[in-house]
Coordinates of C-alpha atoms in Angstrom, one line a residue:
Chain A
M371 CA 0.0 0.0 0.0
Q372 CA 1.3 3.5 -0.9
I373 CA -0.1 7.1 -0.2
N374 CA 1.5 9.7 -2.5
G375 CA 4.3 7.2 -3.2
V376 CA 5.0 6.6 0.5
D377 CA 5.1 2.9 1.5
I378 CA 2.6 2.0 4.3
A379 CA 3.8 -1.0 6.1
D380 CA 1.4 -3.9 6.5
T381 CA 1.6 -4.0 10.2
F382 CA -0.3 -2.7 13.3
A383 CA 0.5 -0.1 16.0
E384 CA -0.2 -1.3 19.5
A385 CA -1.9 0.8 22.3
F386 CA -2.9 0.1 25.8
P387 CA -5.9 1.0 28.2
M388 CA -5.6 4.1 30.3
T389 CA -8.0 6.3 32.2
A390 CA -8.4 10.0 31.4
T391 CA -10.1 13.2 32.3
R392 CA -10.7 16.5 30.8
L393 CA -10.1 19.8 32.7
I394 CA -11.1 23.2 31.6
I395 CA -8.9 26.1 32.7
T396 CA -10.0 29.6 32.4
A397 CA -8.4 32.9 33.1
A398 CA -8.6 36.6 32.6
D399 CA -7.3 36.3 29.0
R400 CA -6.0 33.7 26.7
F401 CA -2.4 34.3 27.5
W402 CA -2.8 33.3 31.2
A403 CA -5.1 30.3 30.5
L404 CA -2.5 29.1 28.0
R405 CA 0.4 29.6 30.5
A406 CA -1.5 27.5 33.1
A407 CA -2.4 24.8 30.6
E408 CA 1.1 24.6 29.3
S409 CA 2.5 24.4 32.8
M410 CA 0.0 21.8 34.0
T411 CA 0.7 19.5 31.0
G412 CA 4.5 20.0 31.2
F413 CA 6.6 17.0 32.0
A414 CA 3.8 14.7 31.1
T415 CA 5.0 12.8 28.1
S416 CA 5.0 9.3 29.3
V417 CA 3.4 7.5 32.3
I418 CA 6.7 5.7 32.6
G419 CA 8.6 8.6 34.1
C420 CA 6.0 11.3 34.5
G421 CA 3.1 9.6 36.2
C422 CA 0.8 10.7 33.5
E423 CA 0.4 11.9 29.9
A424 CA -1.2 15.2 29.4
G425 CA -1.7 17.8 26.7
I426 CA -3.8 20.6 25.4
E427 CA -6.9 19.4 23.6
R428 CA -8.2 22.7 22.4
E429 CA -8.9 26.4 23.1
I430 CA -12.4 27.1 24.3
P431 CA -14.1 30.5 23.5
P432 CA -15.4 32.5 26.4
E433 CA -19.0 31.9 25.5
E434 CA -18.5 28.2 26.0
T435 CA -16.8 28.2 29.4
P436 CA -18.4 28.0 32.7
D437 CA -17.3 31.5 33.9
G438 CA -17.4 33.3 30.5
R439 CA -13.7 33.7 30.2
P440 CA -11.2 32.3 27.6
G441 CA -10.5 28.6 28.3
I442 CA -8.2 25.8 27.5
A443 CA -9.3 22.2 27.6
V444 CA -6.6 19.7 28.7
L445 CA -6.7 16.0 28.8
V446 CA -4.8 14.0 31.4
F447 CA -4.2 10.2 31.0
A448 CA -2.9 7.7 33.6
V449 CA -2.8 4.1 34.1
S450 CA -5.3 4.0 37.2
G451 CA -7.9 6.2 38.7
S452 CA -5.7 6.7 41.8
A453 CA -2.7 7.6 39.8
L454 CA -4.8 10.1 37.7
E455 CA -6.3 11.7 40.8
K456 CA -2.7 12.1 42.4
Q457 CA -1.4 13.7 39.2
V458 CA -4.5 16.0 38.7
V459 CA -4.4 17.3 42.2
R460 CA -0.7 17.9 42.3
R461 CA -0.6 19.5 38.8
V462 CA -3.6 21.7 39.4
G463 CA -2.3 22.7 42.8
Q464 CA 1.1 23.6 41.6
C465 CA 0.5 24.9 38.1
V466 CA -3.1 26.3 37.9
L467 CA -3.8 27.4 41.4
T468 CA -0.5 29.3 41.3
C469 CA -1.2 31.0 37.8
P470 CA -2.7 34.5 38.1
S471 CA -6.4 34.8 37.4
T472 CA -7.1 31.2 36.7
S473 CA -10.0 29.0 37.5
I474 CA -10.5 25.2 36.8
F475 CA -13.6 23.2 36.1
A476 CA -14.4 19.6 35.3
G477 CA -14.6 18.9 31.5
M478 CA -16.4 15.6 31.8
E479 CA -19.8 15.0 33.3
S480 CA -20.1 11.3 33.3
G481 CA -17.8 8.5 34.5
K482 CA -16.2 7.8 37.9
K483 CA -15.4 10.8 40.1
I484 CA -12.0 11.9 41.0
A485 CA -11.0 14.7 43.4
L486 CA -10.2 18.2 42.4
G487 CA -11.3 21.0 44.6
S488 CA -12.3 18.7 47.4
H489 CA -8.5 18.4 48.1
L490 CA -7.3 21.8 46.9
R491 CA -9.8 23.7 49.0
Y492 CA -7.7 23.2 52.1
F493 CA -5.2 25.8 50.8
G494 CA -7.9 28.3 51.8
D495 CA -7.0 27.6 55.4
G496 CA -10.7 27.8 56.4
F497 CA -11.5 30.8 54.5
Q498 CA -12.6 28.8 51.3
I499 CA -16.2 29.1 50.4
S500 CA -18.2 26.4 48.7
K501 CA -21.2 26.9 46.4
M502 CA -23.6 24.5 44.9
I503 CA -24.8 25.5 41.5
S504 CA -27.0 23.4 39.3
G505 CA -26.0 20.4 41.4
R506 CA -22.3 20.9 41.1
R507 CA -20.2 22.1 43.9
Y508 CA -17.5 24.7 43.4
W509 CA -14.8 26.0 45.9
R510 CA -13.6 29.5 46.0
V511 CA -10.2 29.7 47.6
P512 CA -9.0 33.2 48.5
V513 CA -5.7 34.0 46.8
M514 CA -3.6 37.1 46.5
D515 CA -5.2 38.2 43.2
G516 CA -8.8 37.5 44.4
E517 CA -10.3 33.9 44.3
F518 CA -9.2 30.7 42.8
V519 CA -12.5 29.0 41.7
C520 CA -12.2 25.2 41.4
E521 CA -14.9 22.5 40.8
E522 CA -15.1 19.8 43.6
S523 CA -14.4 16.9 41.4
T524 CA -14.1 15.9 37.8
C525 CA -14.9 12.5 36.2
R526 CA -12.7 10.0 34.5
V527 CA -13.5 7.6 31.8
A528 CA -11.7 4.6 30.1
A529 CA -9.4 5.7 27.5
V530 CA -6.5 4.6 25.1
G531 CA -3.0 5.5 25.3
G532 CA 0.0 4.9 23.2
G533 CA -1.6 5.0 19.7
N534 CA 1.3 5.6 17.2
F535 CA 2.8 5.6 13.8
L536 CA 6.5 5.9 12.8
V537 CA 7.6 8.2 10.1
L538 CA 10.7 6.8 8.1
S539 CA 12.4 9.4 6.0
E540 CA 15.6 9.8 4.0
T541 CA 16.8 12.6 6.3
L542 CA 16.0 14.0 9.8
A543 CA 14.9 17.2 8.1
G544 CA 12.4 15.3 6.1
A545 CA 11.0 13.4 9.0
L546 CA 10.6 16.5 11.0
K547 CA 8.7 18.2 8.1
A548 CA 6.4 15.2 7.9
C549 CA 5.9 15.1 11.6
E550 CA 5.1 18.8 11.8
S551 CA 2.5 18.5 9.0
A552 CA 0.9 15.4 10.8
M553 CA 0.8 17.4 14.1
H554 CA -0.7 20.3 12.6
A555 CA -3.5 18.3 11.1
M556 CA -4.0 16.2 14.3
Q557 CA -4.1 19.2 16.7
Q558 CA -7.3 20.2 15.0
L559 CA -9.1 17.1 16.3
P560 CA -10.8 16.9 19.7
R561 CA -10.6 14.1 22.2
V562 CA -6.9 13.4 21.4
I563 CA -3.5 14.6 22.6
M564 CA -0.1 14.0 21.5
P565 CA 1.9 14.1 24.7
F566 CA 5.5 14.2 23.4
P567 CA 7.4 17.5 22.7
G568 CA 5.8 18.6 19.5
G569 CA 3.7 15.4 19.5
V570 CA 6.8 13.4 18.4
A571 CA 9.3 11.0 20.2
R572 CA 12.7 10.2 18.8
S573 CA 13.3 7.8 21.4
G574 CA 10.9 5.1 20.4
S575 CA 11.3 2.2 22.7
K576 CA 11.0 -1.6 22.7
V577 CA 9.7 -3.7 25.5
G578 CA 12.5 -4.9 27.9
S579 CA 16.2 -4.3 28.1
K580 CA 19.5 -6.2 28.7
Y581 CA 19.4 -4.3 32.0
K582 CA 17.1 -6.1 34.4
S583 CA 16.0 -2.9 36.0
L584 CA 14.6 -1.4 32.8
A585 CA 11.1 -2.3 31.4
A586 CA 11.8 -0.5 28.2
S587 CA 15.0 0.5 26.2
T588 CA 15.8 2.0 22.8
N589 CA 14.2 0.5 19.9
D590 CA 17.4 -0.5 18.1
A591 CA 15.6 -2.0 15.1
F592 CA 14.7 1.7 14.1
C593 CA 18.0 3.4 15.1
P594 CA 19.9 4.3 12.0
T595 CA 23.3 4.2 13.6
L596 CA 22.9 0.6 14.6
R597 CA 21.7 -0.5 11.2
S598 CA 24.9 -2.6 10.7
V599 CA 24.9 -4.3 14.1
T600 CA 21.2 -5.1 14.8
N601 CA 18.2 -6.6 13.0
S602 CA 17.3 -3.4 11.5
L603 CA 13.7 -2.8 10.3
L604 CA 14.8 0.5 8.5
P605 CA 14.8 0.3 4.6
P606 CA 18.3 1.0 3.1
D607 CA 17.6 4.6 2.0
V608 CA 16.0 5.7 5.4
G609 CA 18.3 8.0 7.5
A610 CA 15.8 8.9 10.4
A611 CA 12.8 7.6 12.1
L612 CA 10.4 9.5 14.3
E613 CA 7.4 8.3 16.3
V614 CA 4.1 10.2 16.6
V615 CA 2.3 9.1 19.8
I616 CA -1.5 9.6 20.3
D617 CA -3.7 9.3 23.5
G618 CA -7.4 9.4 22.9
L619 CA -10.6 9.0 24.8
T620 CA -11.7 6.1 22.7
E621 CA -10.2 3.6 20.2
Q622 CA -12.0 5.5 17.4
D623 CA -10.5 8.7 18.4
V624 CA -7.1 7.4 18.3
A625 CA -7.8 5.6 14.8
K626 CA -9.1 8.8 13.5
A627 CA -6.1 10.8 14.6
M628 CA -3.7 8.3 13.2
R629 CA -5.5 8.4 9.8
V630 CA -5.5 12.2 9.7
G631 CA -1.9 12.3 10.7
I632 CA -0.6 9.7 8.3
H633 CA -2.4 11.3 5.4
A634 CA -1.0 14.8 6.3
A635 CA 2.5 13.4 6.8
C636 CA 2.3 11.7 3.4
D637 CA 1.0 14.8 1.6
A638 CA 3.8 16.9 2.9
G639 CA 6.6 14.5 3.5
V640 CA 6.9 13.1 0.0
R641 CA 8.5 16.3 -1.0
Y642 CA 11.0 15.9 1.7
G643 CA 12.1 12.3 1.2
L644 CA 9.6 10.5 3.2
R645 CA 9.8 6.9 2.4
A646 CA 7.5 4.9 4.6
I647 CA 5.1 4.8 7.5
T648 CA 5.0 2.0 10.0
G649 CA 3.6 1.2 13.3
G650 CA 4.9 0.5 16.8
N651 CA 4.4 -3.3 16.8
Y652 CA 5.5 -5.1 19.9
G653 CA 4.3 -8.5 18.9
G654 CA 1.1 -8.0 20.8
K655 CA 3.0 -7.7 24.2
L656 CA 2.1 -3.9 24.8
G657 CA -1.6 -3.7 24.8
P658 CA -4.9 -5.0 23.5
F659 CA -5.6 -2.2 21.0
H660 CA -4.2 -3.0 17.6
F661 CA -4.5 -0.4 14.8
H662 CA -3.8 -2.1 11.5
L663 CA -2.5 0.5 9.2
H664 CA -3.9 -0.9 6.0
E665 CA -7.3 -1.2 7.4
L666 CA -7.1 2.2 9.0
L667 CA -6.2 3.8 5.7
A668 CA -8.4 1.7 3.4
Chain B
M382 CA -54.7 18.4 26.8
S383 CA -54.3 20.4 30.0
F384 CA -53.2 19.0 33.3
L385 CA -55.6 17.5 35.8
T386 CA -57.4 20.4 37.4
L387 CA -59.0 20.8 40.8
T388 CA -61.2 23.8 41.2
S389 CA -62.3 24.6 44.8
K390 CA -66.1 24.4 45.4
Q391 CA -66.0 27.1 48.0
T392 CA -64.1 30.4 48.4
P393 CA -61.8 30.4 50.1
A394 CA -61.1 26.7 49.8
A395 CA -61.6 24.5 53.0
A396 CA -58.4 24.2 55.1
I397 CA -57.1 21.1 53.3
D398 CA -53.6 19.7 54.0
W399 CA -52.3 19.0 50.5
R400 CA -49.2 17.2 51.5
G401 CA -48.6 14.2 49.2
I402 CA -51.2 15.3 46.7
E403 CA -48.9 15.8 43.8
P404 CA -48.5 14.6 40.1
G405 CA -46.4 11.6 40.9
R406 CA -49.0 10.2 43.3
L407 CA -51.8 10.8 40.8
Q408 CA -50.0 9.1 38.0
G409 CA -51.6 5.9 37.9
L410 CA -55.0 6.8 39.3
T411 CA -58.3 6.8 37.5
L412 CA -60.5 10.0 37.7
T413 CA -62.7 8.0 40.1
E414 CA -59.8 7.2 42.3
V415 CA -58.7 10.8 42.4
Q416 CA -62.2 11.9 43.5
R417 CA -62.0 9.3 46.3
L418 CA -58.6 10.4 47.5
E419 CA -58.9 11.3 51.2
V420 CA -57.4 14.5 52.4
P421 CA -57.3 16.0 55.9
V422 CA -59.8 18.9 56.1
D423 CA -60.7 21.2 59.1
G424 CA -59.5 18.5 61.6
G425 CA -61.4 15.7 59.8
V426 CA -61.1 13.8 56.5
C427 CA -63.0 14.2 53.3
Q428 CA -62.7 12.9 49.8
L429 CA -61.1 15.2 47.2
G430 CA -64.3 15.0 45.0
E431 CA -66.4 16.4 47.9
C432 CA -64.6 19.7 48.1
M433 CA -63.2 20.0 44.5
R434 CA -64.6 19.9 41.1
I435 CA -62.1 17.7 39.1
R436 CA -61.4 18.0 35.5
D437 CA -59.4 15.2 34.0
G438 CA -56.1 15.9 32.3
Q439 CA -52.5 14.9 31.8
R440 CA -51.1 13.5 35.1
D441 CA -47.7 15.0 35.0
G442 CA -49.0 18.2 36.2
L443 CA -51.7 19.5 38.5
I444 CA -53.6 22.7 38.4
L445 CA -55.3 24.1 41.6
E446 CA -57.9 26.8 40.9
G447 CA -59.4 29.0 43.5
D448 CA -58.2 30.7 46.8
F449 CA -56.2 28.2 48.8
S450 CA -54.8 30.6 51.3
A451 CA -56.3 28.5 54.2
C452 CA -54.7 25.3 52.8
R453 CA -51.4 23.9 53.9
N454 CA -48.6 22.0 52.4
I455 CA -49.4 22.6 48.8
G456 CA -46.8 20.8 46.7
G457 CA -45.6 19.0 49.8
K458 CA -43.3 16.1 49.0
L459 CA -43.5 16.9 45.3
Q460 CA -41.1 14.6 43.5
G461 CA -41.5 15.9 39.9
G462 CA -43.9 17.4 37.4
Q463 CA -45.6 20.7 37.6
L464 CA -48.1 22.1 40.0
I465 CA -49.8 25.5 39.2
V466 CA -51.9 27.2 41.7
R467 CA -54.2 29.7 40.1
G468 CA -54.9 31.7 43.1
H469 CA -53.3 32.0 46.5
A470 CA -51.6 29.3 48.4
G471 CA -51.5 28.9 52.1
D472 CA -48.7 28.2 54.6
Q473 CA -45.9 25.7 54.1
L474 CA -45.9 25.7 50.3
A475 CA -43.5 23.1 48.9
A476 CA -42.7 21.5 52.2
D477 CA -40.1 18.7 51.7
M478 CA -40.4 19.2 48.0
R479 CA -37.5 17.2 46.1
A480 CA -38.0 18.1 42.4
G481 CA -40.3 19.6 39.9
R482 CA -41.8 22.9 39.7
I483 CA -44.5 24.9 41.5
V484 CA -46.0 28.2 40.2
V485 CA -48.4 30.1 42.4
E486 CA -50.1 33.0 40.5
G487 CA -51.2 34.6 43.7
S488 CA -49.4 34.9 47.1
A489 CA -48.2 32.3 49.5
G490 CA -48.5 32.1 53.2
R491 CA -46.1 31.6 55.8
S492 CA -43.0 29.2 55.6
A493 CA -43.1 29.0 51.8
A494 CA -40.4 26.8 50.6
A495 CA -39.1 26.5 54.2
E496 CA -38.3 22.9 53.8
L497 CA -37.6 22.9 50.0
R498 CA -34.8 20.5 49.0
G499 CA -34.9 20.7 45.3
G500 CA -36.8 21.9 42.3
E501 CA -38.1 25.3 41.5
V502 CA -40.9 27.3 43.3
I503 CA -42.1 30.6 41.8
V504 CA -44.5 32.8 43.7
H505 CA -46.0 35.6 41.6
G506 CA -47.4 37.5 44.6
N507 CA -46.1 38.0 48.1
V508 CA -45.0 35.5 50.7
G509 CA -45.4 35.5 54.5
E510 CA -43.0 35.1 57.3
Y511 CA -40.2 32.4 57.2
A512 CA -40.2 31.9 53.5
A513 CA -37.1 29.7 52.8
G514 CA -36.4 30.1 56.5
A515 CA -36.5 27.8 59.5
A516 CA -39.8 28.1 61.4
P517 CA -39.5 28.6 65.1
G518 CA -38.0 25.4 66.6
A519 CA -36.7 24.2 63.2
R520 CA -32.8 23.9 63.0
Q521 CA -32.6 24.7 59.2
G522 CA -34.6 26.5 56.6
M523 CA -34.5 25.8 52.9
R524 CA -32.1 23.0 52.0
G525 CA -31.9 23.2 48.2
G526 CA -33.7 24.3 45.0
V527 CA -34.8 27.6 43.9
L528 CA -37.4 30.0 45.2
V529 CA -38.5 33.1 43.3
I530 CA -40.7 35.7 44.7
H531 CA -42.0 38.3 42.4
G532 CA -43.7 40.2 45.3
D533 CA -42.8 41.2 48.8
C534 CA -41.5 39.1 51.6
Q535 CA -42.6 39.4 55.2
A536 CA -40.1 38.9 58.1
W537 CA -37.4 36.2 58.4
L538 CA -36.9 35.3 54.9
A539 CA -34.1 32.8 54.6
A540 CA -33.5 32.6 58.2
R541 CA -31.2 29.7 59.0
M542 CA -31.4 28.8 55.2
R543 CA -28.9 25.9 54.5
R544 CA -28.6 25.7 50.7
G545 CA -30.3 26.8 47.4
T546 CA -31.1 30.1 45.8
V547 CA -33.7 32.6 46.7
V548 CA -34.5 35.5 44.3
V549 CA -36.8 38.3 45.5
H550 CA -38.1 41.0 43.3
G551 CA -39.9 43.0 45.8
S552 CA -39.2 44.3 49.2
V553 CA -37.9 42.3 52.1
A554 CA -38.9 42.8 55.7
E555 CA -37.0 42.6 58.9
G556 CA -34.9 39.6 60.0
C557 CA -33.8 38.5 56.4
A558 CA -31.0 35.9 56.4
A559 CA -30.8 35.8 60.2
R560 CA -28.3 33.2 61.2
M561 CA -28.2 32.0 57.5
I562 CA -26.0 29.0 57.3
A563 CA -25.3 28.9 53.6
G564 CA -27.0 29.4 50.2
T565 CA -27.5 32.2 47.9
L566 CA -29.9 35.1 48.4
V567 CA -30.6 37.8 45.5
L568 CA -32.5 40.8 46.7
C569 CA -33.7 43.1 43.9
G570 CA -36.0 45.4 46.0
P571 CA -35.5 47.5 49.1
V572 CA -34.4 45.6 52.3
R573 CA -35.5 46.6 55.8
G574 CA -32.9 45.8 58.6
P575 CA -31.8 44.0 60.4
L576 CA -30.2 42.1 57.5
A577 CA -28.2 38.9 57.9
S578 CA -27.8 39.2 61.7
G579 CA -25.7 36.3 62.8
I580 CA -25.2 35.0 59.4
R581 CA -22.6 32.1 59.3
R582 CA -21.9 31.6 55.6
G583 CA -23.8 32.2 52.4
T584 CA -24.0 35.0 49.7
I585 CA -26.4 37.8 49.7
L586 CA -26.4 39.8 46.5
C587 CA -28.1 43.1 46.9
L588 CA -29.2 44.7 43.6
D589 CA -31.1 47.6 45.0
P590 CA -29.3 50.9 45.1
R591 CA -31.8 52.4 47.6
T592 CA -30.6 49.7 50.1
T593 CA -26.9 49.8 49.3
R594 CA -26.6 53.6 49.2
S595 CA -28.4 54.1 52.5
D596 CA -26.5 55.1 55.6
A597 CA -27.2 51.9 57.3
W598 CA -25.3 49.9 54.7
P599 CA -23.6 47.6 55.2
P600 CA -25.4 46.2 58.2
A601 CA -23.9 46.2 61.6
G602 CA -21.5 43.3 62.1
F603 CA -20.2 43.5 58.6
T604 CA -16.7 44.5 57.5
A605 CA -16.0 47.8 55.6
P606 CA -16.8 47.2 51.9
V607 CA -14.0 46.4 49.7
T608 CA -14.0 46.2 45.9
D609 CA -13.1 42.7 45.0
E610 CA -12.4 40.8 41.7
L611 CA -14.7 37.8 41.9
S612 CA -14.2 35.6 39.1
F613 CA -16.9 33.4 40.4
L614 CA -19.7 36.0 40.0
P615 CA -20.6 35.1 36.5
L616 CA -20.9 31.5 37.3
L617 CA -23.0 32.3 40.4
A618 CA -25.1 34.7 38.1
S619 CA -25.9 31.8 35.8
S620 CA -27.9 30.2 38.6
F621 CA -30.3 33.1 38.9
A622 CA -30.1 35.3 35.8
D623 CA -33.2 33.9 34.4
H624 CA -35.3 34.7 37.4
L625 CA -34.3 38.4 37.5
P626 CA -37.1 40.9 36.9
N627 CA -36.8 42.7 33.7
W628 CA -36.2 46.1 35.3
V629 CA -33.0 44.9 36.8
V630 CA -30.1 45.0 34.6
Y631 CA -27.5 42.7 36.0
P632 CA -24.1 44.4 35.6
G633 CA -22.4 41.1 34.6
E634 CA -19.1 42.4 36.1
R635 CA -16.6 40.5 38.2
R636 CA -15.6 43.5 40.2
A637 CA -18.1 44.1 43.1
L638 CA -18.3 45.6 46.5
R639 CA -18.1 43.0 49.2
S640 CA -18.6 43.0 52.9
L641 CA -18.2 40.0 55.2
G642 CA -20.0 39.1 58.4
D643 CA -21.6 38.7 60.9
R644 CA -18.2 39.2 62.4
A645 CA -19.8 39.6 65.8
D646 CA -20.5 35.8 65.6
G647 CA -17.4 35.0 63.8
G648 CA -19.5 34.6 60.6
F649 CA -18.2 34.6 57.1
G650 CA -21.2 35.2 55.1
E651 CA -20.8 37.8 52.2
L652 CA -22.8 40.7 51.1
I653 CA -22.1 41.6 47.5
W654 CA -23.4 44.7 45.5
F655 CA -22.4 46.9 42.6
D656 CA -21.6 50.5 42.4
Y657 CA -24.6 51.8 40.6
T658 CA -23.3 55.3 39.9
T659 CA -23.2 54.8 36.1
G660 CA -26.9 54.4 35.6
H661 CA -27.9 50.8 35.8
A662 CA -31.6 50.3 35.5
V663 CA -33.4 50.0 39.0
A664 CA -36.7 49.3 40.3
P665 CA -39.7 51.1 38.9
G666 CA -40.4 54.5 40.4
M667 CA -36.7 55.1 41.3
S668 CA -34.2 57.2 39.4
S669 CA -30.8 55.8 39.3

């Protein structure tokens, strides 16, 4: 199978189950809402080392936010409800509560509840005020610029993490161009995030390592510098491989994002030496969600 | 097809206790069964058909026609659906109501919505003492839901109110929000003191410039007013904006004047009002 002359490998990309929540951060203006969202979703590329994966889903116009101010929707993914709650409370406490003029609201109304304001309210040292509005409880925590408004809890749902595709290009510059194009297209989609820097990981990993303490290690089969000493999966004319990683609220969301991203990469990348698209296939060991590239793009 | 309609055979209607006569209970009953429903009247019991003319209709709502000012507990234990009173309602309107909607086209007696837990109660006329408040001996007043009063309120409105939202278009008499525990009170008309004496928590939004410009404002026991940036205000306003009278133009601002009290009791309730010097519309008959 080819798209614009780019080979699409007959393989599947593996993904694994996660749990996720959406939070809506509002602020006095877009600048501060974005700063809080960027801060909160920083250092959240992989559950392996960060505890969660998080990213900005979309911007929300003031007329659609609970308090009529500019908003940013962020998605946070973790491997369990308790891990998600821990990360959400920590990140909101350190990155949103601290950011001038911000408020935070639940972005999901169904699913299992996890704490938000019910923990953070204690920062108010007894001066916090609770309000029930339309059956939802909000906390008003006094801070130095006025009040930090925080919804009592948010909900989490089952989600899919680690959806991916690999971009194989003649040069690193070409691979970057293809990924940038893919990211631009995928960022328009709701319900998904690409948690790595710019949505792309260069340190794709395989399951396991020669070192017993490591659960994952470099994916040597896709490292161009190891082509001569390992069972390389890189075609001969490929000089760089990059991995686009996608977390989504459902399997369909991830599949759609992969489809959009691959098409965008192929449309742009062919001009810059894009040779092939493949998937992160770990022989079924990583997770139960298998995205077969040919089926996805048919 | 209209709702099931009960019209009083006498004016005013006999002193019926209406607790439990609500759309949910009438849902599966035939017209004959409705006529045979027994209700407490004047210390005795009678069948509904004896004191009411009953016109069949949809059972998800109930219409009461006549003067029911001698009746108690209209809408008591309402769990859903609509109840419309085409006339006056008596004491203890919406007692222990959990959900649904009550509209009283006339006035209501004492303790209206005093035990309200959920749903919406709209009174087009006036209400008596203890509306949304705890009656003497009761620990708490209203515990949820929304009460909208288009007319005036007598004393002890929202006294010991626990939760929910009350919007008053008209004037409010003495003792309003006394020892209020929590909840939201929106006062569009003039307020007679003492206001919020002993309030613990809760929010009172005063939209009447006559009150907030008076020398007695803020009430004794409250801190000196400070202009605060309250990002929460628009969210709070969304809970009552639909119930404001058309002559009130809600400023929609986040900056408001705020005063906390009743500090004499260590309370942390808040009075919020706006600076109306820029000509916001106010109650009829008053220039801004």
